[in-house]
PDB file of C-alpha atoms in Angstrom:
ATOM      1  CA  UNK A   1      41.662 -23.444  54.511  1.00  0.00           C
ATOM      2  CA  UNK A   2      43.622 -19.938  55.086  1.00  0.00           C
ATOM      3  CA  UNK A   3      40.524 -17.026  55.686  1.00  0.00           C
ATOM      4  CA  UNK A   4      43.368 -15.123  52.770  1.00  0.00           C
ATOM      5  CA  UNK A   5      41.922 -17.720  50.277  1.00  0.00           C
ATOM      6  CA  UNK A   6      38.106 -16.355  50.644  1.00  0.00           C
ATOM      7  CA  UNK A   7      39.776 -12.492  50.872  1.00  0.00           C
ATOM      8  CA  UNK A   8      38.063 -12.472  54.645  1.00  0.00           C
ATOM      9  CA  UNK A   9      41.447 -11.457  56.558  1.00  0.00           C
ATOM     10  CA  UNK A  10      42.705  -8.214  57.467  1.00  0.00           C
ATOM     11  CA  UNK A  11      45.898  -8.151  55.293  1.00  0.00           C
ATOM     12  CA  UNK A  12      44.198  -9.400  52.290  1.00  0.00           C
ATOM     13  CA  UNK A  13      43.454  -5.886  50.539  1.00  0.00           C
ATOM     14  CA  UNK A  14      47.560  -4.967  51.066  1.00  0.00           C
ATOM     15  CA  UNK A  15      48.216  -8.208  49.375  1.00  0.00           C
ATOM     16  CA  UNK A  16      45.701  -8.122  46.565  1.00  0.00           C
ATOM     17  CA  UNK A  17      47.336  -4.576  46.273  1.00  0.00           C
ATOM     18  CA  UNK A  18      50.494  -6.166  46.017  1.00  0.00           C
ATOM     19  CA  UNK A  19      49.788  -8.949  43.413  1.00  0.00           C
ATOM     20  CA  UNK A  20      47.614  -6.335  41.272  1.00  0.00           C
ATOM     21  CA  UNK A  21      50.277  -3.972  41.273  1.00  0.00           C
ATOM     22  CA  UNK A  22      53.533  -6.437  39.988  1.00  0.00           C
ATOM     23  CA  UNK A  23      50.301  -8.507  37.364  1.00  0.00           C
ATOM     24  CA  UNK A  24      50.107  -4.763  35.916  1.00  0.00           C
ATOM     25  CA  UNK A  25      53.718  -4.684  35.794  1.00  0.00           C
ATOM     26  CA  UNK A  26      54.211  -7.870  34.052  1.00  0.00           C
ATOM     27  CA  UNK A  27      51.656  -7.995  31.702  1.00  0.00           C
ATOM     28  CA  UNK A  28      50.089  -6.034  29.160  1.00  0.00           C
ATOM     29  CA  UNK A  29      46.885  -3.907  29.695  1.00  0.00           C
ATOM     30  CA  UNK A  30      44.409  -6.284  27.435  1.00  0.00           C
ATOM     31  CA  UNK A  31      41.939  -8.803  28.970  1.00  0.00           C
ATOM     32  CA  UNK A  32      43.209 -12.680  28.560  1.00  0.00           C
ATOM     33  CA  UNK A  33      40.176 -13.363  26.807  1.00  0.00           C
ATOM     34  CA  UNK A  34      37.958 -11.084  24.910  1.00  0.00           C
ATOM     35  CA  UNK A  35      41.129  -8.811  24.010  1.00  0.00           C
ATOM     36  CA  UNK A  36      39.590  -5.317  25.036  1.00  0.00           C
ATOM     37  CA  UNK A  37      42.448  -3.038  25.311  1.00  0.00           C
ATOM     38  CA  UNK A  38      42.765  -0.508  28.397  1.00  0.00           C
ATOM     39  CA  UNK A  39      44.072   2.627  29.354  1.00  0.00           C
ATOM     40  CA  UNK A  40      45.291   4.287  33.128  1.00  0.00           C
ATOM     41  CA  UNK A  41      41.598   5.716  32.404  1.00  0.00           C
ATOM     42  CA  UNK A  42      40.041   2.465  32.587  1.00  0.00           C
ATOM     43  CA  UNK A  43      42.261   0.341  34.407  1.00  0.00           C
ATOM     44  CA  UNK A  44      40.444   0.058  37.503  1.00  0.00           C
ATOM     45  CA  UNK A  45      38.035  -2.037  35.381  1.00  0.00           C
ATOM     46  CA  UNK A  46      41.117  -4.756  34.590  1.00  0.00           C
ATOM     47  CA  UNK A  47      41.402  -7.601  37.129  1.00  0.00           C
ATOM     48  CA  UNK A  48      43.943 -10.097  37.890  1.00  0.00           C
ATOM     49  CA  UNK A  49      42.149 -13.450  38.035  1.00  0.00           C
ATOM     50  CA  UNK A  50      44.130 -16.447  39.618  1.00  0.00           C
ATOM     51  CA  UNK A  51      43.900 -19.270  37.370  1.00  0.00           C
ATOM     52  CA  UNK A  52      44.031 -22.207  40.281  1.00  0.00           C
ATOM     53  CA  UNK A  53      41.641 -20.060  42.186  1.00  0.00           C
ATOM     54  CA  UNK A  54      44.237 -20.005  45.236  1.00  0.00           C
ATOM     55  CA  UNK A  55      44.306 -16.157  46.091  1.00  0.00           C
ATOM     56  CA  UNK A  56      47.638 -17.057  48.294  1.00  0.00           C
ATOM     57  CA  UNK A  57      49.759 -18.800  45.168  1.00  0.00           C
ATOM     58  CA  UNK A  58      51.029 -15.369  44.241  1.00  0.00           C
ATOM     59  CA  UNK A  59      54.832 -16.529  42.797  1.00  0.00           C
ATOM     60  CA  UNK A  60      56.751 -13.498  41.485  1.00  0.00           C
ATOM     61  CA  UNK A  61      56.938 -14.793  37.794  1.00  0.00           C
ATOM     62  CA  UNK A  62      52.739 -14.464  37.310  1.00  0.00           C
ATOM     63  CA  UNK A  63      52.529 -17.910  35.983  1.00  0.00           C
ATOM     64  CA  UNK A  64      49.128 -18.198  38.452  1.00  0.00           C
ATOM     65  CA  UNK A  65      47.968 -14.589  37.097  1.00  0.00           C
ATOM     66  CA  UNK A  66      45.977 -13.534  34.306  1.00  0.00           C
ATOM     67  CA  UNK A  67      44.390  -9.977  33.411  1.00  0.00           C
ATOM     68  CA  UNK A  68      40.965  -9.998  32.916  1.00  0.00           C
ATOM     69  CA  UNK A  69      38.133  -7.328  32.517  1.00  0.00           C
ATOM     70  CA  UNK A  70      35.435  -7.406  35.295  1.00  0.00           C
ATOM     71  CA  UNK A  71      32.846  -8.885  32.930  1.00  0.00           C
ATOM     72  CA  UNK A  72      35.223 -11.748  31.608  1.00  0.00           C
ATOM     73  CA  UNK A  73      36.559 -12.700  35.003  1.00  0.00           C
ATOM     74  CA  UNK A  74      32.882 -12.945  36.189  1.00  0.00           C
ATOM     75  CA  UNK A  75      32.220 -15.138  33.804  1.00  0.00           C
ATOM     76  CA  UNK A  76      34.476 -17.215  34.527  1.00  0.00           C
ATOM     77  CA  UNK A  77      33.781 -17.403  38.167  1.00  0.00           C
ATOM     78  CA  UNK A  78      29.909 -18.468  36.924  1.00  0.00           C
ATOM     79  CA  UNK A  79      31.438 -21.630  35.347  1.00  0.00           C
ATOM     80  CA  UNK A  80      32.069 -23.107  39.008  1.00  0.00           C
ATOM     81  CA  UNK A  81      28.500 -21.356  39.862  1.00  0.00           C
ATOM     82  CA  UNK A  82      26.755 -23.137  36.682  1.00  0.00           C
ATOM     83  CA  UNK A  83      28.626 -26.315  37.769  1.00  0.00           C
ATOM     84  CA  UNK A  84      26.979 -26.742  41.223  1.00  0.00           C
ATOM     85  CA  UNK A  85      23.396 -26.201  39.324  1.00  0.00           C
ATOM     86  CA  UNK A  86      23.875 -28.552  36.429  1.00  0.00           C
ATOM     87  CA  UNK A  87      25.995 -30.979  37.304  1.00  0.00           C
ATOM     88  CA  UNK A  88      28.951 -30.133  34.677  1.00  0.00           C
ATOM     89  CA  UNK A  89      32.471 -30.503  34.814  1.00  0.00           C
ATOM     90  CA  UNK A  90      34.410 -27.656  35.088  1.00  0.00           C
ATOM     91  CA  UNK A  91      38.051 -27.490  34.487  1.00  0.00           C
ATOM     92  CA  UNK A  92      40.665 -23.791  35.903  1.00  0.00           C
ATOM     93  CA  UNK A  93      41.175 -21.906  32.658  1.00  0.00           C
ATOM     94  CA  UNK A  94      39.064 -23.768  30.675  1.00  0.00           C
ATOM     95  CA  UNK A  95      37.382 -21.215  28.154  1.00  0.00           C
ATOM     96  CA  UNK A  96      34.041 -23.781  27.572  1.00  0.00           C
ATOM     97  CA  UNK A  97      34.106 -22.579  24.258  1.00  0.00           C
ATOM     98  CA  UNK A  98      34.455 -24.340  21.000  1.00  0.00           C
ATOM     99  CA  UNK A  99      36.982 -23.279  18.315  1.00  0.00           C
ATOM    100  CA  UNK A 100      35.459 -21.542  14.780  1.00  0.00           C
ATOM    101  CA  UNK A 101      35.884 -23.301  12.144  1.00  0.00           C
ATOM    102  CA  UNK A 102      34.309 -21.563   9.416  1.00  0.00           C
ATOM    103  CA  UNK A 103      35.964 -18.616   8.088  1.00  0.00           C
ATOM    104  CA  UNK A 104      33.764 -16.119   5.627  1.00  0.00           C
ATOM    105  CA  UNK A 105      36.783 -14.903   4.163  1.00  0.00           C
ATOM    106  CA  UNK A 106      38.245 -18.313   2.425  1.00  0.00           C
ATOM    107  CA  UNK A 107      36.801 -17.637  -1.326  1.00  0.00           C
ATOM    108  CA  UNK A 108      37.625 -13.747  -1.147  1.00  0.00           C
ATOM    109  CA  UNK A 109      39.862 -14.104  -4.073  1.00  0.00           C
ATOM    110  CA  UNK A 110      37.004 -15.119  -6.347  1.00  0.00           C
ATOM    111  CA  UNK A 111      34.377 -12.851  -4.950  1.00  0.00           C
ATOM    112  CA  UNK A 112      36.318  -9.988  -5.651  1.00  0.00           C
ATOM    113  CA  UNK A 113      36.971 -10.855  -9.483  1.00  0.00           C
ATOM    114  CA  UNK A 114      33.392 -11.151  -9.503  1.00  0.00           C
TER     115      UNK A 114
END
């Protein structure tokens, strides 16, 4: 495996520079799963997560890119962690997380004639 995969060789910062730079470009400024919305303030705290987990499949379209916040992409690098400790299957961009089904606002109509 390429030492660029595991961000251990000397050109890897310029790269991750490079990739960063064209994902902000491409994309807008929210995090790809909890939806918090950021500013050039904040930014630094917005992270491009590859979604094969191949830091060297950067194509120039982003399909391998998504934006996440630091707290969201760590989570998702803890699903592979979690994995190795109890024995689960984990699937790239899986979310792990069941839909909602129940929606409080369904009677509305009748609570408000109430």
């Amino acid at each position: 495996m390429s030492s660029d995969r595991f961000g251990t060789s000397a050109n890897y910062k310029q790269q991750e520079k490079g990739y960063r730079d064209r994902a902000l470009k491409l994309f807008p400024w929210v995090c790809g799963r909890c939806a918090r919305a950021f500013e050039f303030s904040n930014l630094k705290e917005l992270t491009v997560h590859h979604v094969d987990h191949d830091h060297t499949n950067n194509p120039n379209d982003g399909s391998n890119w998504e934006l996440l916040c630091i707290y969201c992409h760590d989570n998702e690098h803890d699903k592979y962690t979690d994995q190795a400790r109890y024995q689960r299957e984990v699937k790239a961009g899986d979310t792990n997380q069941d839909t909602a089904t129940y929606n409080p606002f369904a009677d509305l109509k009748s609570m408000l004639k109430k």
